[in-house]
Amino acid sequence: MKTHFHVIYLAAGYSRRFFGNKLLAPLNGKSLYRHTLDRLLEIHREAHGAVDITVVTQYEAIREAMDALGVRCVLNPDPSRGQASSIIEGILALEGQSADNDYLVFFTGDQPFLKKETIAAYLRAVDETQPLLAAFFLDGRCRNPGAFRMSLKEEFLTLRGETGGREILKRHAKEVMPFTAFESRELQDIDVRADLTSVQGGSVYG
């Protein structure tokens, strides 16, 4: 790949609708947040420096796990400020390590079904077409993960509350490269306990 991708993996939420820490909840033998992260780590190892990963969390257990793996991890000191605060913490951690033609790619820790092949195809499509922004689409709506040229960084730094990348996507809607997952289930979020119990013991893509 000719493009450098800075993956920011958001794992700092409060899981209020889950009534517990969903990121650490077990799913088929490992914590929920590890499924997509482990696939990203495989891509990172295979990308020969073209993909780096920063995990943003509020949880000490996740920080300790990332330290053991040698993965850069940023603690959000006050995630009650909303998702925008985790986005900003992740971007600030890249200070001096990025160029305007690099890409920020935001993943969330509650999408465990994204296939490695889908993620790799998404990054290749961005690498080949060089859009200003890119996003997955399902039923006409944009979904995570989103990719944004680093030149948009200053717009991200103005976000507040629960406003995330969708706000940036709306501002530049005509310049978004749409991408479709191989299977719609890949974009499923785990929001409530029923989401998790319904998939326990089933296939989680490798």
Short mmCIF file of N, CA and C in Angstrom, two decimals, residues 49-161:
data_model
loop_
_atom_site.label_atom_id
_atom_site.label_comp_id
_atom_site.label_asym_id
_atom_site.label_seq_id
_atom_site.Cartn_x
_atom_site.Cartn_y
_atom_site.Cartn_z
N GLY A 49 4.34 -1.67 8.13
CA GLY A 49 4.44 -0.28 8.54
C GLY A 49 3.39 0.65 8.00
N ALA A 50 2.49 0.15 7.11
CA ALA A 50 1.48 1.03 6.51
C ALA A 50 0.26 1.22 7.38
N VAL A 51 0.12 0.41 8.44
CA VAL A 51 -1.04 0.49 9.32
C VAL A 51 -0.55 0.51 10.77
N ASP A 52 -0.89 1.56 11.51
CA ASP A 52 -0.60 1.56 12.95
C ASP A 52 -1.91 1.63 13.71
N ILE A 53 -1.86 1.26 14.97
CA ILE A 53 -3.08 1.14 15.78
C ILE A 53 -2.91 1.88 17.09
N THR A 54 -3.91 2.67 17.44
CA THR A 54 -3.98 3.33 18.74
C THR A 54 -5.31 2.96 19.38
N VAL A 55 -5.27 2.39 20.56
CA VAL A 55 -6.48 2.04 21.30
C VAL A 55 -6.77 3.15 22.31
N VAL A 56 -8.00 3.61 22.34
CA VAL A 56 -8.41 4.61 23.34
C VAL A 56 -9.41 3.95 24.28
N THR A 57 -9.12 4.01 25.57
CA THR A 57 -9.98 3.35 26.55
C THR A 57 -10.01 4.12 27.86
N GLN A 58 -10.93 3.74 28.72
CA GLN A 58 -10.92 4.24 30.10
C GLN A 58 -10.63 3.10 31.07
N TYR A 59 -10.48 1.88 30.54
CA TYR A 59 -10.43 0.70 31.38
C TYR A 59 -9.00 0.19 31.58
N GLU A 60 -8.63 0.04 32.84
CA GLU A 60 -7.29 -0.40 33.16
C GLU A 60 -7.01 -1.80 32.61
N ALA A 61 -8.01 -2.66 32.61
CA ALA A 61 -7.81 -4.02 32.10
C ALA A 61 -7.42 -3.99 30.62
N ILE A 62 -8.03 -3.10 29.85
CA ILE A 62 -7.70 -2.99 28.44
C ILE A 62 -6.31 -2.38 28.28
N ARG A 63 -6.01 -1.38 29.07
CA ARG A 63 -4.67 -0.77 28.98
C ARG A 63 -3.60 -1.80 29.28
N GLU A 64 -3.80 -2.60 30.31
CA GLU A 64 -2.80 -3.62 30.66
C GLU A 64 -2.65 -4.65 29.55
N ALA A 65 -3.76 -5.03 28.94
CA ALA A 65 -3.70 -5.99 27.83
C ALA A 65 -2.94 -5.41 26.65
N MET A 66 -3.14 -4.13 26.36
CA MET A 66 -2.44 -3.50 25.24
C MET A 66 -0.96 -3.34 25.55
N ASP A 67 -0.62 -3.03 26.80
CA ASP A 67 0.79 -2.95 27.17
C ASP A 67 1.47 -4.29 26.95
N ALA A 68 0.79 -5.37 27.30
CA ALA A 68 1.36 -6.71 27.13
C ALA A 68 1.57 -7.05 25.66
N LEU A 69 0.71 -6.50 24.80
CA LEU A 69 0.82 -6.75 23.36
C LEU A 69 1.74 -5.77 22.64
N GLY A 70 2.17 -4.73 23.35
CA GLY A 70 2.99 -3.70 22.72
C GLY A 70 2.20 -2.78 21.80
N VAL A 71 0.90 -2.62 22.09
CA VAL A 71 0.03 -1.77 21.29
C VAL A 71 -0.13 -0.41 21.98
N ARG A 72 0.01 0.65 21.22
CA ARG A 72 -0.16 1.99 21.82
C ARG A 72 -1.58 2.14 22.35
N CYS A 73 -1.67 2.58 23.59
CA CYS A 73 -2.97 2.73 24.25
C CYS A 73 -3.02 4.08 24.95
N VAL A 74 -4.12 4.79 24.75
CA VAL A 74 -4.32 6.11 25.35
C VAL A 74 -5.49 6.01 26.31
N LEU A 75 -5.31 6.50 27.52
CA LEU A 75 -6.40 6.54 28.48
C LEU A 75 -7.17 7.84 28.33
N ASN A 76 -8.47 7.73 28.16
CA ASN A 76 -9.33 8.91 28.16
C ASN A 76 -9.63 9.25 29.62
N PRO A 77 -9.14 10.38 30.11
CA PRO A 77 -9.31 10.68 31.53
C PRO A 77 -10.74 11.02 31.93
N ASP A 78 -11.58 11.37 30.97
CA ASP A 78 -12.96 11.75 31.29
C ASP A 78 -13.89 11.38 30.13
N PRO A 79 -14.17 10.09 29.95
CA PRO A 79 -15.03 9.67 28.83
C PRO A 79 -16.47 10.13 28.98
N SER A 80 -16.85 10.67 30.15
CA SER A 80 -18.21 11.20 30.30
C SER A 80 -18.44 12.39 29.36
N ARG A 81 -17.37 12.92 28.79
CA ARG A 81 -17.49 14.02 27.83
C ARG A 81 -18.06 13.54 26.50
N GLY A 82 -18.17 12.24 26.31
CA GLY A 82 -18.75 11.71 25.09
C GLY A 82 -17.72 11.12 24.14
N GLN A 83 -18.23 10.46 23.08
CA GLN A 83 -17.34 9.77 22.14
C GLN A 83 -16.34 10.71 21.49
N ALA A 84 -16.76 11.96 21.28
CA ALA A 84 -15.85 12.92 20.66
C ALA A 84 -14.56 13.05 21.44
N SER A 85 -14.63 12.93 22.77
CA SER A 85 -13.43 13.07 23.58
C SER A 85 -12.44 11.94 23.31
N SER A 86 -12.95 10.73 23.08
CA SER A 86 -12.06 9.61 22.76
C SER A 86 -11.44 9.77 21.38
N ILE A 87 -12.23 10.27 20.44
CA ILE A 87 -11.70 10.54 19.11
C ILE A 87 -10.56 11.54 19.19
N ILE A 88 -10.77 12.60 19.95
CA ILE A 88 -9.75 13.64 20.07
C ILE A 88 -8.50 13.11 20.78
N GLU A 89 -8.68 12.32 21.84
CA GLU A 89 -7.51 11.75 22.54
C GLU A 89 -6.69 10.89 21.58
N GLY A 90 -7.37 10.12 20.74
CA GLY A 90 -6.65 9.28 19.79
C GLY A 90 -5.88 10.10 18.76
N ILE A 91 -6.50 11.15 18.26
CA ILE A 91 -5.84 12.00 17.27
C ILE A 91 -4.64 12.71 17.88
N LEU A 92 -4.80 13.23 19.09
CA LEU A 92 -3.70 13.95 19.74
C LEU A 92 -2.50 13.03 19.99
N ALA A 93 -2.77 11.75 20.18
CA ALA A 93 -1.67 10.79 20.40
C ALA A 93 -0.80 10.62 19.16
N LEU A 94 -1.31 11.06 18.01
CA LEU A 94 -0.57 10.92 16.75
C LEU A 94 0.22 12.18 16.40
N GLU A 95 0.21 13.15 17.29
CA GLU A 95 0.87 14.42 17.03
C GLU A 95 2.31 14.21 16.57
N GLY A 96 2.65 14.80 15.42
CA GLY A 96 4.00 14.70 14.89
C GLY A 96 4.31 13.39 14.19
N GLN A 97 3.32 12.51 14.06
CA GLN A 97 3.56 11.19 13.46
C GLN A 97 2.73 10.96 12.20
N SER A 98 2.12 12.01 11.66
CA SER A 98 1.22 11.84 10.53
C SER A 98 1.41 12.96 9.52
N ALA A 99 0.93 12.69 8.30
CA ALA A 99 0.96 13.68 7.22
C ALA A 99 -0.47 13.89 6.72
N ASP A 100 -0.70 15.00 6.02
CA ASP A 100 -2.06 15.33 5.59
C ASP A 100 -2.66 14.31 4.63
N ASN A 101 -1.82 13.57 3.91
CA ASN A 101 -2.36 12.58 2.97
C ASN A 101 -2.49 11.19 3.60
N ASP A 102 -2.20 11.07 4.89
CA ASP A 102 -2.50 9.83 5.63
C ASP A 102 -4.00 9.77 5.89
N TYR A 103 -4.44 8.62 6.43
CA TYR A 103 -5.85 8.46 6.78
C TYR A 103 -6.03 8.07 8.24
N LEU A 104 -7.04 8.66 8.86
CA LEU A 104 -7.56 8.20 10.14
C LEU A 104 -8.67 7.20 9.86
N VAL A 105 -8.63 6.05 10.52
CA VAL A 105 -9.69 5.06 10.35
C VAL A 105 -10.20 4.69 11.74
N PHE A 106 -11.48 4.94 11.98
CA PHE A 106 -12.06 4.72 13.30
C PHE A 106 -12.85 3.42 13.35
N PHE A 107 -12.47 2.56 14.28
CA PHE A 107 -13.20 1.33 14.56
C PHE A 107 -13.72 1.40 15.98
N THR A 108 -14.83 0.69 16.23
CA THR A 108 -15.37 0.62 17.59
C THR A 108 -15.25 -0.80 18.11
N GLY A 109 -15.11 -0.91 19.42
CA GLY A 109 -14.87 -2.22 20.04
C GLY A 109 -16.09 -3.09 20.16
N ASP A 110 -17.25 -2.62 19.70
CA ASP A 110 -18.48 -3.41 19.85
C ASP A 110 -19.00 -3.94 18.52
N GLN A 111 -18.13 -4.04 17.52
CA GLN A 111 -18.47 -4.64 16.23
C GLN A 111 -17.61 -5.89 16.02
N PRO A 112 -17.95 -7.00 16.64
CA PRO A 112 -17.05 -8.16 16.64
C PRO A 112 -17.08 -9.01 15.39
N PHE A 113 -17.97 -8.69 14.44
CA PHE A 113 -18.17 -9.59 13.30
C PHE A 113 -17.49 -9.14 12.01
N LEU A 114 -16.79 -8.02 12.04
CA LEU A 114 -16.09 -7.58 10.84
C LEU A 114 -15.03 -8.60 10.45
N LYS A 115 -15.07 -9.04 9.22
CA LYS A 115 -14.08 -10.01 8.74
C LYS A 115 -12.76 -9.32 8.43
N LYS A 116 -11.69 -10.05 8.63
CA LYS A 116 -10.38 -9.54 8.25
C LYS A 116 -10.35 -9.20 6.76
N GLU A 117 -10.94 -10.05 5.94
CA GLU A 117 -10.94 -9.84 4.50
C GLU A 117 -11.69 -8.56 4.14
N THR A 118 -12.76 -8.26 4.86
CA THR A 118 -13.54 -7.05 4.59
C THR A 118 -12.73 -5.81 4.96
N ILE A 119 -12.09 -5.85 6.12
CA ILE A 119 -11.26 -4.71 6.54
C ILE A 119 -10.15 -4.47 5.54
N ALA A 120 -9.47 -5.54 5.14
CA ALA A 120 -8.36 -5.41 4.19
C ALA A 120 -8.84 -4.86 2.85
N ALA A 121 -10.00 -5.33 2.38
CA ALA A 121 -10.54 -4.83 1.12
C ALA A 121 -10.90 -3.35 1.21
N TYR A 122 -11.43 -2.94 2.35
CA TYR A 122 -11.78 -1.53 2.59
C TYR A 122 -10.53 -0.65 2.52
N LEU A 123 -9.48 -1.05 3.20
CA LEU A 123 -8.24 -0.27 3.19
C LEU A 123 -7.65 -0.23 1.78
N ARG A 124 -7.70 -1.35 1.06
CA ARG A 124 -7.19 -1.36 -0.32
C ARG A 124 -7.98 -0.40 -1.20
N ALA A 125 -9.32 -0.37 -1.03
CA ALA A 125 -10.15 0.51 -1.84
C ALA A 125 -9.81 1.98 -1.57
N VAL A 126 -9.60 2.32 -0.31
CA VAL A 126 -9.20 3.69 0.03
C VAL A 126 -7.82 3.99 -0.54
N ASP A 127 -6.91 3.05 -0.43
CA ASP A 127 -5.55 3.22 -0.95
C ASP A 127 -5.57 3.46 -2.46
N GLU A 128 -6.42 2.76 -3.16
CA GLU A 128 -6.45 2.85 -4.62
C GLU A 128 -7.17 4.10 -5.13
N THR A 129 -8.23 4.53 -4.43
CA THR A 129 -9.03 5.65 -4.92
C THR A 129 -8.70 6.98 -4.27
N GLN A 130 -8.09 6.96 -3.09
CA GLN A 130 -7.66 8.17 -2.39
C GLN A 130 -8.80 9.19 -2.21
N PRO A 131 -9.95 8.77 -1.65
CA PRO A 131 -11.04 9.73 -1.43
C PRO A 131 -10.73 10.63 -0.23
N LEU A 132 -11.52 11.68 -0.10
CA LEU A 132 -11.38 12.52 1.10
C LEU A 132 -11.88 11.75 2.32
N LEU A 133 -12.99 11.02 2.14
CA LEU A 133 -13.58 10.23 3.20
C LEU A 133 -14.14 8.94 2.62
N ALA A 134 -14.31 7.95 3.48
CA ALA A 134 -14.93 6.70 3.08
C ALA A 134 -15.71 6.15 4.26
N ALA A 135 -16.78 5.41 3.95
CA ALA A 135 -17.58 4.82 5.03
C ALA A 135 -18.29 3.59 4.51
N PHE A 136 -18.57 2.67 5.43
CA PHE A 136 -19.42 1.54 5.13
C PHE A 136 -20.86 2.02 5.06
N PHE A 137 -21.65 1.42 4.18
CA PHE A 137 -23.06 1.76 4.08
C PHE A 137 -23.90 0.50 4.19
N LEU A 138 -25.00 0.61 4.90
CA LEU A 138 -25.96 -0.48 5.05
C LEU A 138 -27.35 0.12 5.03
N ASP A 139 -28.19 -0.35 4.12
CA ASP A 139 -29.56 0.16 3.97
C ASP A 139 -29.58 1.68 3.81
N GLY A 140 -28.61 2.20 3.06
CA GLY A 140 -28.58 3.62 2.77
C GLY A 140 -28.00 4.50 3.85
N ARG A 141 -27.57 3.90 4.95
CA ARG A 141 -27.02 4.68 6.07
C ARG A 141 -25.54 4.37 6.24
N CYS A 142 -24.76 5.41 6.57
CA CYS A 142 -23.34 5.19 6.80
C CYS A 142 -23.13 4.55 8.17
N ARG A 143 -22.15 3.66 8.23
CA ARG A 143 -21.86 2.93 9.45
C ARG A 143 -20.36 2.95 9.70
N ASN A 144 -19.97 2.59 10.93
CA ASN A 144 -18.55 2.39 11.22
C ASN A 144 -18.06 1.13 10.53
N PRO A 145 -16.78 1.07 10.23
CA PRO A 145 -15.73 2.07 10.43
C PRO A 145 -15.69 3.12 9.31
N GLY A 146 -15.21 4.30 9.67
CA GLY A 146 -15.06 5.38 8.71
C GLY A 146 -13.59 5.74 8.53
N ALA A 147 -13.24 6.16 7.31
CA ALA A 147 -11.86 6.57 7.00
C ALA A 147 -11.87 8.02 6.55
N PHE A 148 -10.92 8.80 7.05
CA PHE A 148 -10.90 10.24 6.81
C PHE A 148 -9.46 10.67 6.54
N ARG A 149 -9.30 11.46 5.50
CA ARG A 149 -7.96 11.98 5.24
C ARG A 149 -7.52 12.85 6.43
N MET A 150 -6.26 12.75 6.77
CA MET A 150 -5.74 13.45 7.94
C MET A 150 -5.88 14.96 7.82
N SER A 151 -6.04 15.47 6.61
CA SER A 151 -6.22 16.91 6.43
C SER A 151 -7.50 17.41 7.10
N LEU A 152 -8.40 16.48 7.47
CA LEU A 152 -9.64 16.85 8.17
C LEU A 152 -9.47 16.89 9.70
N LYS A 153 -8.26 16.68 10.15
CA LYS A 153 -8.00 16.57 11.60
C LYS A 153 -8.58 17.74 12.39
N GLU A 154 -8.40 18.95 11.91
CA GLU A 154 -8.85 20.11 12.67
C GLU A 154 -10.36 20.10 12.86
N GLU A 155 -11.10 19.55 11.90
CA GLU A 155 -12.55 19.45 12.06
C GLU A 155 -12.90 18.47 13.18
N PHE A 156 -12.15 17.40 13.29
CA PHE A 156 -12.39 16.44 14.37
C PHE A 156 -12.12 17.07 15.73
N LEU A 157 -11.12 17.91 15.80
CA LEU A 157 -10.75 18.49 17.09
C LEU A 157 -11.79 19.47 17.62
N THR A 158 -12.76 19.84 16.79
CA THR A 158 -13.83 20.73 17.25
C THR A 158 -15.06 19.96 17.72
N LEU A 159 -15.08 18.65 17.55
CA LEU A 159 -16.25 17.85 17.93
C LEU A 159 -16.43 17.84 19.44
N ARG A 160 -17.68 17.73 19.88
CA ARG A 160 -17.98 17.67 21.31
C ARG A 160 -19.11 16.65 21.53
N GLY A 161 -19.20 16.14 22.76
CA GLY A 161 -20.28 15.24 23.15
C GLY A 161 -20.22 13.92 22.40
#
